[in-house]
């Protein structure tokens, strides 16, 4: 109850900020969209939470209706409270999002105890003196597992109860236990018809489960009460809908005992010691609490329900006023009826864009600051719920107290609109609801990039064993084509359903039985489904498997769900102890006969969640005919891709899939040869020619499915009552038509055999499986998540406070995506670097006067004779210093000067490839001008970047060439020797180090690369093209020669130095 919740948290009279913690997730429609933000918020401090709440990022969407009307002081029913200010009357309804959907897509109950179209409605009367009255009531679909198909004829949609009473009772109990915990005593007011076939069946089951509920028997027997009021029968007479007020006599006593919520604003005084004055503060105090709730339902929980809830609200206000000896005026009751008519009359078109549905809505006092009410585009009111997309019927009577001709015409128009919407628009509307709630299979939640949370998620995956338990369950699957034989139902089926197996087989937790041709496939039968024959076989299967339960340790089986498509039927039984582990049981069918129009061929599927493992069973009857294997392949494709469950789930969206049925694939040999091979027991040759085997190998059908080895004879076609294959004139070729296939990494097949039941022309086939299922303890997982988060957060906070700038990547944990593969690399972490080393190379040159060889190819794996390092001359400053201190001037030589050759008379100084003193560098001639921009003259060049050390594997040795000048195009055998690593012959001619840089034969001789006698220093090998820029003696670029220093362009140079690239293993 909304008002009581707001009073309890002190928000009714205070204008405090919005608090997401006060919202009920059962009514939070955008919880999926903001879930990441909510979890992030839950880990913040109170101060941080207030900042986030103030930002208004967390907008909550509530689906419902809210409307307030003003009651003037003269018309107020509370005349004893003297006030010149008006009162307000509010009706506030909110729709649960737990089992949301359109009329025929969401019916009944789910395994968590939530029902379709569950709405909590509250009537609030507020007086300016601070007195507040509130009365709550609820409505919801009949809480059993049932479905209803759409149809063009009104009131002709068939109702199907999909679960047995034993399988329904746990979820039924869960639903009412939740209601009793929230509201107190629950009084069921059932308005369904006592004469309509479908509603009679639902009412009978409803009463049965109510009697079996723990709230109805034992010490708590008075906590759940049920009353039946046949609305249609009571309002058929001349009084019309006015007769609906007769419900008062049925529930008057309980209505009086339930009472209502009453609160008042009381002035509380307190002394402020600092100011020495008395302060008054208004505080809302609950005077009386509501002790129970009426749960009203009809078939749809729409029209009849809204009218009866109006009467209940009327009764509650009358009771409140009678306790105060006051009475309301006719004008007040007219406003009350009008607002309740609007409550039932306003619908929502879900097919519209949700962006058109979001509206800010005024609500009772502070509620308007807390919610976003979803309403239709252009509506002046706010929608309460959506089930049919039209207004409620009988709203004319609810509004005016009588049924007019205009109201009857409006009801007829609404009925026609409902018929169209339910048959043609509801599918798209349901997809919109599922998308908003995050129920579609291919949907992914909003991802919030939080380094701490990413670390927690990674740790949760690694420690999954701490909150995940695995168990192995046994599954029995059987299939039988009955050939339309229904007279032998009483025959013993134990040889098929309860075969004698080895000691390693336990009592199976799940028994899945598929039938084909459960009825004769006549032209009259293939267009409709008669459930009576299926129900008889359900009972036969249940009796057979439960008769074999003899030992005290064995448990009985209950019918979980069944489905039928004309002649194909699928029945699922489970052990009673397994019911609490099974959720989200759904069924679906797919027709393939006559291009999808007829149900003589097709499939029935049932899926479930066993713990957190998704299991799907499919029984299929595919196209017949020896040569129609391609049509059978198409039938498989149609079923596999076209059969859909709720939330757009397909068959492949499951962890374990078991197909069973009459697939009708034949053996591609002649009849005589097949019969001879059968007599010889040569099953291998038969299987090699089996059409299903060949189609699976070719990938045309049942891709990724597996079948155990067949050790039994073909199951089709026998003469009825004998073990002889077909002896009729048609002489059909024997074949393995009846098969069982599986898919999933967690399932293992144990048995695959047939049973000797002879009343059909097919033989039944069965298989047993062991399946590993996972169960997640969500409570333990959440506790572990909180613990990891609290332990990790201080590390990140401390690092940030100390100025240790780390990227989000430093706090995240990386793991391999598959066994045997390294974790993914990133900008800072490389999978080929061990122990988290930096991606930047830290290799150093072997000697101080060595640098990287720029002639090596960038790819370190490219075969080359180039050495990794080359020696360069010392700087001119170093030479000058050495000239002054140790060596006589006559002995000083440039590293590039030959040992026995003096410098040229031209006055040019010795050339140095890499000189710190750029003023000593000569100007080298060049055939073309460099296009690279020159640097400022006299500016010192920064030293070369750190150079890494190459692995020995990538190193090559070499010797320096001679200094003999040579034309660029002249062939030099010594150059080939040098590049082949054979450059030790000092007498052989060598190419000039300036070869390829524009040197001509007329250029003066260059100095020798020898620094000392007998010590050879290899200089840079020839380049195929000149460097982009070389420095002139003045520090700038020589425009005449186009030469410069290789380090002019640092970025460009770094790219050409292969050793600066990340090291890679051999």
mmCIF file of C-alpha atoms in Angstrom, residues 635-786:
data_model
loop_
_atom_site.group_PDB
_atom_site.id
_atom_site.type_symbol
_atom_site.label_atom_id
_atom_site.label_comp_id
_atom_site.label_asym_id
_atom_site.label_seq_id
_atom_site.Cartn_x
_atom_site.Cartn_y
_atom_site.Cartn_z
ATOM 1 C CA UNK A 635 10.082 -29.331 -42.106
ATOM 2 C CA UNK A 636 13.007 -29.540 -39.704
ATOM 3 C CA UNK A 637 14.192 -26.072 -40.724
ATOM 4 C CA UNK A 638 10.709 -24.642 -40.331
ATOM 5 C CA UNK A 639 10.361 -26.078 -36.844
ATOM 6 C CA UNK A 640 13.879 -25.236 -35.715
ATOM 7 C CA UNK A 641 13.690 -21.585 -36.788
ATOM 8 C CA UNK A 642 9.959 -20.924 -36.659
ATOM 9 C CA UNK A 643 8.903 -22.475 -33.371
ATOM 10 C CA UNK A 644 9.105 -19.763 -30.729
ATOM 11 C CA UNK A 645 8.422 -19.588 -27.033
ATOM 12 C CA UNK A 646 7.707 -16.478 -25.026
ATOM 13 C CA UNK A 647 10.348 -13.749 -25.057
ATOM 14 C CA UNK A 648 11.235 -14.858 -28.598
ATOM 15 C CA UNK A 649 13.152 -17.938 -27.434
ATOM 16 C CA UNK A 650 13.940 -20.512 -30.094
ATOM 17 C CA UNK A 651 14.826 -24.191 -29.765
ATOM 18 C CA UNK A 652 18.523 -23.430 -30.164
ATOM 19 C CA UNK A 653 18.457 -20.984 -27.235
ATOM 20 C CA UNK A 654 18.774 -23.855 -24.757
ATOM 21 C CA UNK A 655 21.616 -25.700 -23.096
ATOM 22 C CA UNK A 656 20.080 -29.133 -23.675
ATOM 23 C CA UNK A 657 17.729 -30.088 -26.511
ATOM 24 C CA UNK A 658 16.161 -33.541 -27.014
ATOM 25 C CA UNK A 659 14.234 -34.251 -30.235
ATOM 26 C CA UNK A 660 12.037 -37.315 -30.367
ATOM 27 C CA UNK A 661 9.393 -38.433 -32.774
ATOM 28 C CA UNK A 662 8.510 -39.982 -36.095
ATOM 29 C CA UNK A 663 10.947 -38.228 -38.420
ATOM 30 C CA UNK A 664 9.961 -40.517 -41.344
ATOM 31 C CA UNK A 665 13.497 -40.795 -42.790
ATOM 32 C CA UNK A 666 13.841 -44.063 -44.693
ATOM 33 C CA UNK A 667 16.620 -46.461 -45.746
ATOM 34 C CA UNK A 668 17.770 -45.817 -49.308
ATOM 35 C CA UNK A 669 17.846 -49.449 -50.474
ATOM 36 C CA UNK A 670 15.409 -51.751 -52.185
ATOM 37 C CA UNK A 671 12.870 -53.638 -50.127
ATOM 38 C CA UNK A 672 14.424 -57.041 -50.828
ATOM 39 C CA UNK A 673 17.917 -55.915 -49.905
ATOM 40 C CA UNK A 674 16.758 -54.244 -46.699
ATOM 41 C CA UNK A 675 14.887 -57.362 -45.593
ATOM 42 C CA UNK A 676 17.922 -59.560 -46.354
ATOM 43 C CA UNK A 677 20.186 -57.269 -44.345
ATOM 44 C CA UNK A 678 17.688 -57.357 -41.482
ATOM 45 C CA UNK A 679 17.682 -61.151 -41.505
ATOM 46 C CA UNK A 680 21.486 -61.120 -41.550
ATOM 47 C CA UNK A 681 21.568 -58.620 -38.708
ATOM 48 C CA UNK A 682 23.756 -56.241 -40.732
ATOM 49 C CA UNK A 683 22.636 -53.026 -39.103
ATOM 50 C CA UNK A 684 25.835 -51.228 -40.099
ATOM 51 C CA UNK A 685 25.064 -51.416 -43.827
ATOM 52 C CA UNK A 686 21.500 -50.317 -43.178
ATOM 53 C CA UNK A 687 22.644 -47.323 -41.139
ATOM 54 C CA UNK A 688 25.128 -46.297 -43.832
ATOM 55 C CA UNK A 689 22.173 -45.926 -46.199
ATOM 56 C CA UNK A 690 19.850 -44.319 -43.655
ATOM 57 C CA UNK A 691 18.529 -41.009 -44.990
ATOM 58 C CA UNK A 692 18.711 -39.205 -41.642
ATOM 59 C CA UNK A 693 22.306 -40.283 -41.150
ATOM 60 C CA UNK A 694 23.239 -39.065 -44.629
ATOM 61 C CA UNK A 695 21.406 -35.748 -44.235
ATOM 62 C CA UNK A 696 23.060 -35.089 -40.886
ATOM 63 C CA UNK A 697 26.497 -35.828 -42.361
ATOM 64 C CA UNK A 698 25.783 -33.461 -45.244
ATOM 65 C CA UNK A 699 24.598 -30.781 -42.807
ATOM 66 C CA UNK A 700 21.145 -30.510 -44.351
ATOM 67 C CA UNK A 701 19.235 -31.369 -41.183
ATOM 68 C CA UNK A 702 19.814 -31.608 -37.426
ATOM 69 C CA UNK A 703 23.169 -29.870 -37.491
ATOM 70 C CA UNK A 704 25.169 -30.322 -34.287
ATOM 71 C CA UNK A 705 22.801 -33.020 -33.023
ATOM 72 C CA UNK A 706 23.999 -36.466 -32.024
ATOM 73 C CA UNK A 707 22.437 -39.899 -32.049
ATOM 74 C CA UNK A 708 23.656 -42.953 -30.213
ATOM 75 C CA UNK A 709 24.477 -46.129 -32.077
ATOM 76 C CA UNK A 710 21.360 -47.940 -33.241
ATOM 77 C CA UNK A 711 21.309 -51.530 -31.987
ATOM 78 C CA UNK A 712 17.679 -52.377 -32.703
ATOM 79 C CA UNK A 713 15.833 -53.374 -35.848
ATOM 80 C CA UNK A 714 13.915 -50.836 -37.959
ATOM 81 C CA UNK A 715 10.781 -49.672 -36.158
ATOM 82 C CA UNK A 716 8.527 -49.290 -39.251
ATOM 83 C CA UNK A 717 6.422 -50.798 -40.798
ATOM 84 C CA UNK A 718 4.960 -53.844 -39.030
ATOM 85 C CA UNK A 719 1.730 -55.691 -39.490
ATOM 86 C CA UNK A 720 -0.414 -54.828 -36.500
ATOM 87 C CA UNK A 721 -0.094 -57.347 -33.698
ATOM 88 C CA UNK A 722 2.891 -59.174 -35.232
ATOM 89 C CA UNK A 723 6.651 -58.912 -35.613
ATOM 90 C CA UNK A 724 6.423 -59.207 -39.403
ATOM 91 C CA UNK A 725 7.276 -56.246 -41.596
ATOM 92 C CA UNK A 726 4.650 -54.979 -44.016
ATOM 93 C CA UNK A 727 3.136 -57.805 -46.068
ATOM 94 C CA UNK A 728 0.471 -55.684 -47.777
ATOM 95 C CA UNK A 729 0.457 -54.823 -51.460
ATOM 96 C CA UNK A 730 2.323 -51.585 -50.758
ATOM 97 C CA UNK A 731 5.156 -53.561 -49.137
ATOM 98 C CA UNK A 732 6.709 -50.504 -47.505
ATOM 99 C CA UNK A 733 10.433 -50.704 -46.985
ATOM 100 C CA UNK A 734 11.387 -51.151 -43.309
ATOM 101 C CA UNK A 735 13.022 -48.057 -41.831
ATOM 102 C CA UNK A 736 14.097 -46.372 -38.619
ATOM 103 C CA UNK A 737 11.383 -43.723 -38.704
ATOM 104 C CA UNK A 738 11.229 -43.279 -34.908
ATOM 105 C CA UNK A 739 14.338 -41.573 -33.570
ATOM 106 C CA UNK A 740 15.681 -39.674 -30.549
ATOM 107 C CA UNK A 741 18.432 -37.065 -30.990
ATOM 108 C CA UNK A 742 20.220 -34.856 -28.497
ATOM 109 C CA UNK A 743 22.284 -31.668 -28.420
ATOM 110 C CA UNK A 744 24.253 -30.148 -25.578
ATOM 111 C CA UNK A 745 27.636 -30.417 -23.905
ATOM 112 C CA UNK A 746 26.078 -31.319 -20.576
ATOM 113 C CA UNK A 747 24.066 -34.374 -21.668
ATOM 114 C CA UNK A 748 25.190 -37.964 -22.165
ATOM 115 C CA UNK A 749 23.032 -40.723 -23.597
ATOM 116 C CA UNK A 750 23.035 -44.014 -21.704
ATOM 117 C CA UNK A 751 20.461 -46.237 -23.434
ATOM 118 C CA UNK A 752 18.824 -46.375 -26.855
ATOM 119 C CA UNK A 753 16.408 -49.213 -27.487
ATOM 120 C CA UNK A 754 12.914 -50.249 -28.542
ATOM 121 C CA UNK A 755 10.087 -52.012 -26.731
ATOM 122 C CA UNK A 756 7.921 -54.958 -27.913
ATOM 123 C CA UNK A 757 4.501 -53.253 -28.049
ATOM 124 C CA UNK A 758 2.672 -54.627 -31.096
ATOM 125 C CA UNK A 759 -0.689 -52.869 -31.319
ATOM 126 C CA UNK A 760 0.680 -50.255 -33.784
ATOM 127 C CA UNK A 761 2.564 -50.504 -37.067
ATOM 128 C CA UNK A 762 5.470 -48.725 -35.313
ATOM 129 C CA UNK A 763 7.557 -49.869 -32.390
ATOM 130 C CA UNK A 764 8.084 -47.478 -29.468
ATOM 131 C CA UNK A 765 11.609 -46.214 -28.891
ATOM 132 C CA UNK A 766 13.135 -44.915 -25.662
ATOM 133 C CA UNK A 767 16.412 -43.393 -24.517
ATOM 134 C CA UNK A 768 17.892 -42.470 -21.161
ATOM 135 C CA UNK A 769 20.238 -39.583 -20.479
ATOM 136 C CA UNK A 770 22.381 -38.182 -17.724
ATOM 137 C CA UNK A 771 22.313 -34.401 -17.726
ATOM 138 C CA UNK A 772 24.426 -32.052 -15.618
ATOM 139 C CA UNK A 773 22.439 -29.052 -14.438
ATOM 140 C CA UNK A 774 23.663 -25.947 -12.644
ATOM 141 C CA UNK A 775 21.964 -24.157 -9.767
ATOM 142 C CA UNK A 776 22.999 -20.671 -8.669
ATOM 143 C CA UNK A 777 22.568 -19.488 -5.106
ATOM 144 C CA UNK A 778 21.679 -15.874 -5.830
ATOM 145 C CA UNK A 779 21.882 -14.878 -2.171
ATOM 146 C CA UNK A 780 25.375 -16.302 -1.781
ATOM 147 C CA UNK A 781 26.436 -14.707 -5.080
ATOM 148 C CA UNK A 782 25.240 -11.289 -3.932
ATOM 149 C CA UNK A 783 27.037 -11.646 -0.593
ATOM 150 C CA UNK A 784 30.265 -12.596 -2.348
ATOM 151 C CA UNK A 785 29.860 -9.687 -4.775
ATOM 152 C CA UNK A 786 29.432 -7.195 -1.934
#
